[in-house]
N, CA and C of each residue as an Amber inpcrd file, in Angstrom:
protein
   303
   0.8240000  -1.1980000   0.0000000   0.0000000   0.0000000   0.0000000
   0.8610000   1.2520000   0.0000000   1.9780000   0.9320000   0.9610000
   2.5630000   2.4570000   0.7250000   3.4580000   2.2650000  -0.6330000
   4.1470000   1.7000000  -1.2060000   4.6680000   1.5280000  -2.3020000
   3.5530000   2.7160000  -3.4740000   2.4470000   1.7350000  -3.4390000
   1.2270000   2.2730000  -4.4310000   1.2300000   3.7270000  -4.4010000
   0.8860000   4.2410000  -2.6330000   0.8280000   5.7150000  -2.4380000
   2.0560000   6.4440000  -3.1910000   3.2020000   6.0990000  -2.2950000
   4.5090000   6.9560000  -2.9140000   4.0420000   7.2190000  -4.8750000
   4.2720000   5.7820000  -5.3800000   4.0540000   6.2210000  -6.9330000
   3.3440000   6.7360000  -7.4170000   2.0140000   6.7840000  -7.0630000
   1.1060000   7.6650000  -7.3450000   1.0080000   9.2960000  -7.2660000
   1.6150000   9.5630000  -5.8700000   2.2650000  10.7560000  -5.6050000
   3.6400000  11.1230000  -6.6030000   4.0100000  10.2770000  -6.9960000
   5.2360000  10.2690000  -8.1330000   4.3080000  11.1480000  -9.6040000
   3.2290000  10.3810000  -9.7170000   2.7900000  10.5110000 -11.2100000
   1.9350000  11.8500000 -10.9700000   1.4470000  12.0680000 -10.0420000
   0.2960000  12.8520000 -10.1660000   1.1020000  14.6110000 -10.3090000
   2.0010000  14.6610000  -9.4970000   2.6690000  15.3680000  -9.2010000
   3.0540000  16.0590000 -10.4720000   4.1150000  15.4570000 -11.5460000
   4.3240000  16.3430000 -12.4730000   3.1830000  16.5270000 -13.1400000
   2.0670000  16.4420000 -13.5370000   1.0400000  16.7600000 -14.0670000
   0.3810000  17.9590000 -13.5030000   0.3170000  17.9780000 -12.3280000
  -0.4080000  19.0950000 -11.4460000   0.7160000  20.0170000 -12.2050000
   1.8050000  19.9490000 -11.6830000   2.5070000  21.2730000 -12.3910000
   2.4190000  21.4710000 -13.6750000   2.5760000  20.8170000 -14.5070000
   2.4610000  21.3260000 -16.3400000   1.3610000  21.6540000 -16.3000000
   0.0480000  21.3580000 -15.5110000  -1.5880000  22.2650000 -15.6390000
  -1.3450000  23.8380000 -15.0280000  -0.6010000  23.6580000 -14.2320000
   0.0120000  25.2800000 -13.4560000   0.7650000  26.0000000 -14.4570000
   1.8870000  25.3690000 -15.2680000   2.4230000  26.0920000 -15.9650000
   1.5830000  26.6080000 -16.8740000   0.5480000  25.4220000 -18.0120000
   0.1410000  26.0020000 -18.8980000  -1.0330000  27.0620000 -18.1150000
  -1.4530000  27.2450000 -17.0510000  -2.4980000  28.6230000 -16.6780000
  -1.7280000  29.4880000 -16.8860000  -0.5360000  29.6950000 -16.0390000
   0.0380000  30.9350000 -16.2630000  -0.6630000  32.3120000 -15.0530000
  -1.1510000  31.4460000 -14.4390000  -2.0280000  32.5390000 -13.4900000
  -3.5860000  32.7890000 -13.7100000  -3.4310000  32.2310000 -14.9450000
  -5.2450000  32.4270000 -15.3420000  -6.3460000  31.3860000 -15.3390000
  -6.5230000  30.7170000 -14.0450000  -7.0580000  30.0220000 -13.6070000
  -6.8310000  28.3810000 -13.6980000  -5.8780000  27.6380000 -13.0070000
  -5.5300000  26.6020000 -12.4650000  -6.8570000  25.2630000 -13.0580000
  -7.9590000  25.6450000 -12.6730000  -8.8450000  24.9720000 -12.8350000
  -9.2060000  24.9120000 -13.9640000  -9.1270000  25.0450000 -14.9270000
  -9.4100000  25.6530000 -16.8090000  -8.5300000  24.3520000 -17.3160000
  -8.9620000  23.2620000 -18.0570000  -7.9120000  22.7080000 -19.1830000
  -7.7280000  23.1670000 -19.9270000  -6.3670000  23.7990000 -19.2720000
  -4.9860000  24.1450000 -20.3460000  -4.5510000  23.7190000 -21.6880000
  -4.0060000  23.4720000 -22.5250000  -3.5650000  22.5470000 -23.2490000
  -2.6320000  23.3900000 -24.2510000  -1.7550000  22.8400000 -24.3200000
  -0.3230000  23.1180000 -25.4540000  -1.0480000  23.6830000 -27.0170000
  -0.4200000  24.7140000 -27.2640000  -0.9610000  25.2190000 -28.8290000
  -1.1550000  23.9760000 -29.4460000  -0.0780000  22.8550000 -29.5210000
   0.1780000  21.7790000 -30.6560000  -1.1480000  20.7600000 -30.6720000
  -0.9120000  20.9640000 -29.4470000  -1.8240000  19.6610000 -28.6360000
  -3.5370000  20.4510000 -28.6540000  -4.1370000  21.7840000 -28.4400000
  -4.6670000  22.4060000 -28.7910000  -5.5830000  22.1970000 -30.2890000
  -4.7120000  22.5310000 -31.3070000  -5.3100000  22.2360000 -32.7020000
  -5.1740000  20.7950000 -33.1880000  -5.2330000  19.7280000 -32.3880000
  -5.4310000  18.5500000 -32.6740000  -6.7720000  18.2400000 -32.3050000
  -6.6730000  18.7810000 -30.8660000  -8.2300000  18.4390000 -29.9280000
  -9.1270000  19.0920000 -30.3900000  -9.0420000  20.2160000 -31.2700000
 -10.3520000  20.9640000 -31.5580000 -10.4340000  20.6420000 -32.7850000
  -9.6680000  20.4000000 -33.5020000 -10.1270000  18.9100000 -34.6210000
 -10.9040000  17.8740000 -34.6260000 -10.1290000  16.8970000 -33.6290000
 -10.6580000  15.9200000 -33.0970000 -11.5560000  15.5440000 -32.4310000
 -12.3350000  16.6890000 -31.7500000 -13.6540000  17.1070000 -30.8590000
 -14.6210000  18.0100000 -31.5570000 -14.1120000  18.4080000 -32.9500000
 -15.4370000  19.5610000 -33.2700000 -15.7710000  20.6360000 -32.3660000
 -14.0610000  21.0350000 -31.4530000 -14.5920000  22.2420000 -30.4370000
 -14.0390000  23.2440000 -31.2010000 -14.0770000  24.9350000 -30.6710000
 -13.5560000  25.6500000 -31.4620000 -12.0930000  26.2840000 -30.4700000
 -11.3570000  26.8530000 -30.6030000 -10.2740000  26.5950000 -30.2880000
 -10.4200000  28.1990000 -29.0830000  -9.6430000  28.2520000 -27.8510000
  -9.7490000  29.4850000 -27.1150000  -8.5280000  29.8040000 -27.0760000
  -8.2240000  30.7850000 -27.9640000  -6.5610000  31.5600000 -27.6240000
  -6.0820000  32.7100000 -26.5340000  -5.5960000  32.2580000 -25.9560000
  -5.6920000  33.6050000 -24.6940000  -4.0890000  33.6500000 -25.0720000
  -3.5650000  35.5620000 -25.3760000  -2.8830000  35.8150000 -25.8410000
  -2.5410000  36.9640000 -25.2590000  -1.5430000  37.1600000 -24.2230000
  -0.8080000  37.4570000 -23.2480000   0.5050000  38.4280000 -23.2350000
   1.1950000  39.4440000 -22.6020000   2.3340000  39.6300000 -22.0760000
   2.5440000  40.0870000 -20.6610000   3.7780000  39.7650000 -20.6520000
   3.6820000  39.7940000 -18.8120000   3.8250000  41.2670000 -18.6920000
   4.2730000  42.2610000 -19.5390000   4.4570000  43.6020000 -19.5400000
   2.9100000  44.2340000 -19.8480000   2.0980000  43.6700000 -19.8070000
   0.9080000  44.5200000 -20.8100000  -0.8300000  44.7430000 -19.4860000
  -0.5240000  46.4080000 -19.5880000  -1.5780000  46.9980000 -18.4990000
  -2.8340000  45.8710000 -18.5020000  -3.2400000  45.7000000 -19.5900000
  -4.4850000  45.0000000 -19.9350000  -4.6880000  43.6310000 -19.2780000
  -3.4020000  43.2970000 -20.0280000  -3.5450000  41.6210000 -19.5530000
  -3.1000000  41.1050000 -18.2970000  -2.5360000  42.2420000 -17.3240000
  -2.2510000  42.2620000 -16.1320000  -3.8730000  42.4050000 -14.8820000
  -4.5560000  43.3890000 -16.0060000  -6.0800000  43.6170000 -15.0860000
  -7.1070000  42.3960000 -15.2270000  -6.7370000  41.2700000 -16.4790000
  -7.6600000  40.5200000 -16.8900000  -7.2590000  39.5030000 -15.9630000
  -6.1610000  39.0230000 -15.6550000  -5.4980000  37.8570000 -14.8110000
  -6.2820000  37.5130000 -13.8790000  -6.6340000  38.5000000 -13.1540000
  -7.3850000  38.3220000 -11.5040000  -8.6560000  37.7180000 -12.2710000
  -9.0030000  38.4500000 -13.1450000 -10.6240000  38.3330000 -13.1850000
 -10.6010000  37.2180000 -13.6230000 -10.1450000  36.7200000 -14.5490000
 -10.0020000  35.2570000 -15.4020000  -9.8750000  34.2330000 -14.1080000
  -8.9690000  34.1700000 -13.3000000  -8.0160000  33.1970000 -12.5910000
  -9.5300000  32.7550000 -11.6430000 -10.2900000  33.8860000 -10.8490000
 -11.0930000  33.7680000 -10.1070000 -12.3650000  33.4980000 -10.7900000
 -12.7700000  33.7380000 -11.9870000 -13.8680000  33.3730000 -12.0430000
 -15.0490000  31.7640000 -12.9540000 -15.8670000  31.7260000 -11.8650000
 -16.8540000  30.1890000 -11.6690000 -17.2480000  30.2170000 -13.8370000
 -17.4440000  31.3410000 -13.8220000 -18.5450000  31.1710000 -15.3100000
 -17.5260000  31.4500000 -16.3410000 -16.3500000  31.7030000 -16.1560000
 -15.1600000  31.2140000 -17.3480000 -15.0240000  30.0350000 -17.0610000
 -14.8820000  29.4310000 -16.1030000 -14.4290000  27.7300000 -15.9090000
 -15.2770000  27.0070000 -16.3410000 -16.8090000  27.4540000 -16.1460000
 -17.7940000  26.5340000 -16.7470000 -17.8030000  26.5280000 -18.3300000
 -17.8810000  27.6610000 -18.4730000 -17.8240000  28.3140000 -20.4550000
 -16.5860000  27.4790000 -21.3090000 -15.5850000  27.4260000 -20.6360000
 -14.4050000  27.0390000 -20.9260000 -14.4300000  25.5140000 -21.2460000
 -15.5000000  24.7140000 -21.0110000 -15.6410000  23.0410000 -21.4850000
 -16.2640000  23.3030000 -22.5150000 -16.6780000  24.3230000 -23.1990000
 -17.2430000  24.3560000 -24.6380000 -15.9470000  24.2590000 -25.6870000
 -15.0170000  24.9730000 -25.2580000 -13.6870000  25.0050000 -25.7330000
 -12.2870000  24.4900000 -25.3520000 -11.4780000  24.0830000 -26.7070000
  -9.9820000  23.8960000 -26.4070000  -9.6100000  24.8360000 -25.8230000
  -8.7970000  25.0250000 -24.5760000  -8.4860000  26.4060000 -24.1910000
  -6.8480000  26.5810000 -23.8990000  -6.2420000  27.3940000 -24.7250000
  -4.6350000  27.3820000 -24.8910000  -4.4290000  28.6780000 -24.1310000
  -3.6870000  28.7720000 -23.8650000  -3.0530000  30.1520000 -22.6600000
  -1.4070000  30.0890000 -23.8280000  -1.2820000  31.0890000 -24.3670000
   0.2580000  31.2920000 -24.5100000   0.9170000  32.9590000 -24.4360000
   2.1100000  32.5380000 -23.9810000   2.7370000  34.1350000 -24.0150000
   3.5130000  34.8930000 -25.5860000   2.8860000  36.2910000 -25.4020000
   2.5980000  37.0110000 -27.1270000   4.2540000  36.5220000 -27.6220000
   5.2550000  36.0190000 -26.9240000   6.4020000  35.8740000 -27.7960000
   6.3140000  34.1820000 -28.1810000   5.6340000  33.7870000 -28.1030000
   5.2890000  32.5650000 -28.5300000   4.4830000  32.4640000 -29.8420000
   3.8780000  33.4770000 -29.7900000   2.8570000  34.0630000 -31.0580000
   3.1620000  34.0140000 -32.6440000   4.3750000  34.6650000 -32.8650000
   4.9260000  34.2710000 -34.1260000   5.0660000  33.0860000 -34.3870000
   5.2140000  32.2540000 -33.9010000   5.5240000  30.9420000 -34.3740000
   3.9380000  30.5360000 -34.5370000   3.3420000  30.6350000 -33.2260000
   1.9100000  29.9900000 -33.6720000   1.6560000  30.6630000 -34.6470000
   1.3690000  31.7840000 -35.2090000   1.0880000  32.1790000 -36.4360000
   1.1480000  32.0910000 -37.8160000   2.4460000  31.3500000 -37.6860000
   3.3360000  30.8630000 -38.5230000   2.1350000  29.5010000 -38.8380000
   2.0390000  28.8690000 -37.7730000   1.2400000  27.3040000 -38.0880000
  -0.1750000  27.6180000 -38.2580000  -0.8120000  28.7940000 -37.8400000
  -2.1970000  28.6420000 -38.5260000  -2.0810000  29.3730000 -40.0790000
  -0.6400000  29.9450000 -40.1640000  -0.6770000  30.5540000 -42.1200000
  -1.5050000  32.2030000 -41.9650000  -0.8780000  32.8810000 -40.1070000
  -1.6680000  33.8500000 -39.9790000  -0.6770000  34.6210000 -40.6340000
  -0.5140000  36.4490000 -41.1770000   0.6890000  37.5550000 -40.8620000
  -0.1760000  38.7590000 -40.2130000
């Protein structure tokens, strides 16, 4: 039994964090998911894709954080959609893969 516990606590563990990383502060509870990994699932599900598009320097997206992170009716809204969190220097490249300029 404790064997079981320890590993489990092994596995669960890095996962909790890569869901932390991909929030980014904007709500923990939201499935996250990788740009790549993103436009597969909203393929593959017929969802439409949620880009939340970010800098850590930017008045705006500094006032939206709180509100996003804390709130019940984005978390619920948010199972309608793939929901990707990335930071704006990440952007060119995604842009690059949807054939945006």
């Amino acid at each position: 039994m404790n064997i079981y516990l320890t590993f489990l606590t092994f596995i669960v563990s890095p996962v909790t964090t890569i869901a932390s990383e991909l929030a980014r502060g904007f709500n923990d509870n939201i499935n996250w998911v990788t740009f790549e990994d993103g436009k597969k699932l909203s393929h593959e599900q017929m969802k439409p894709l949620m880009l939340l598009i970010h800098k850590s320097w930017c008045g705006a997206c500094k006032a939206l954080k709180p509100q996003f992170a804390t709130s019940k009716e984005i978390e619920k809204l948010s199972q309608n959609f793939i929901m990707v969190n990335v930071l704006a220097q990440i952007i060119s490249y995604a842009s690059g893969l949807l054939g945006v300029r």
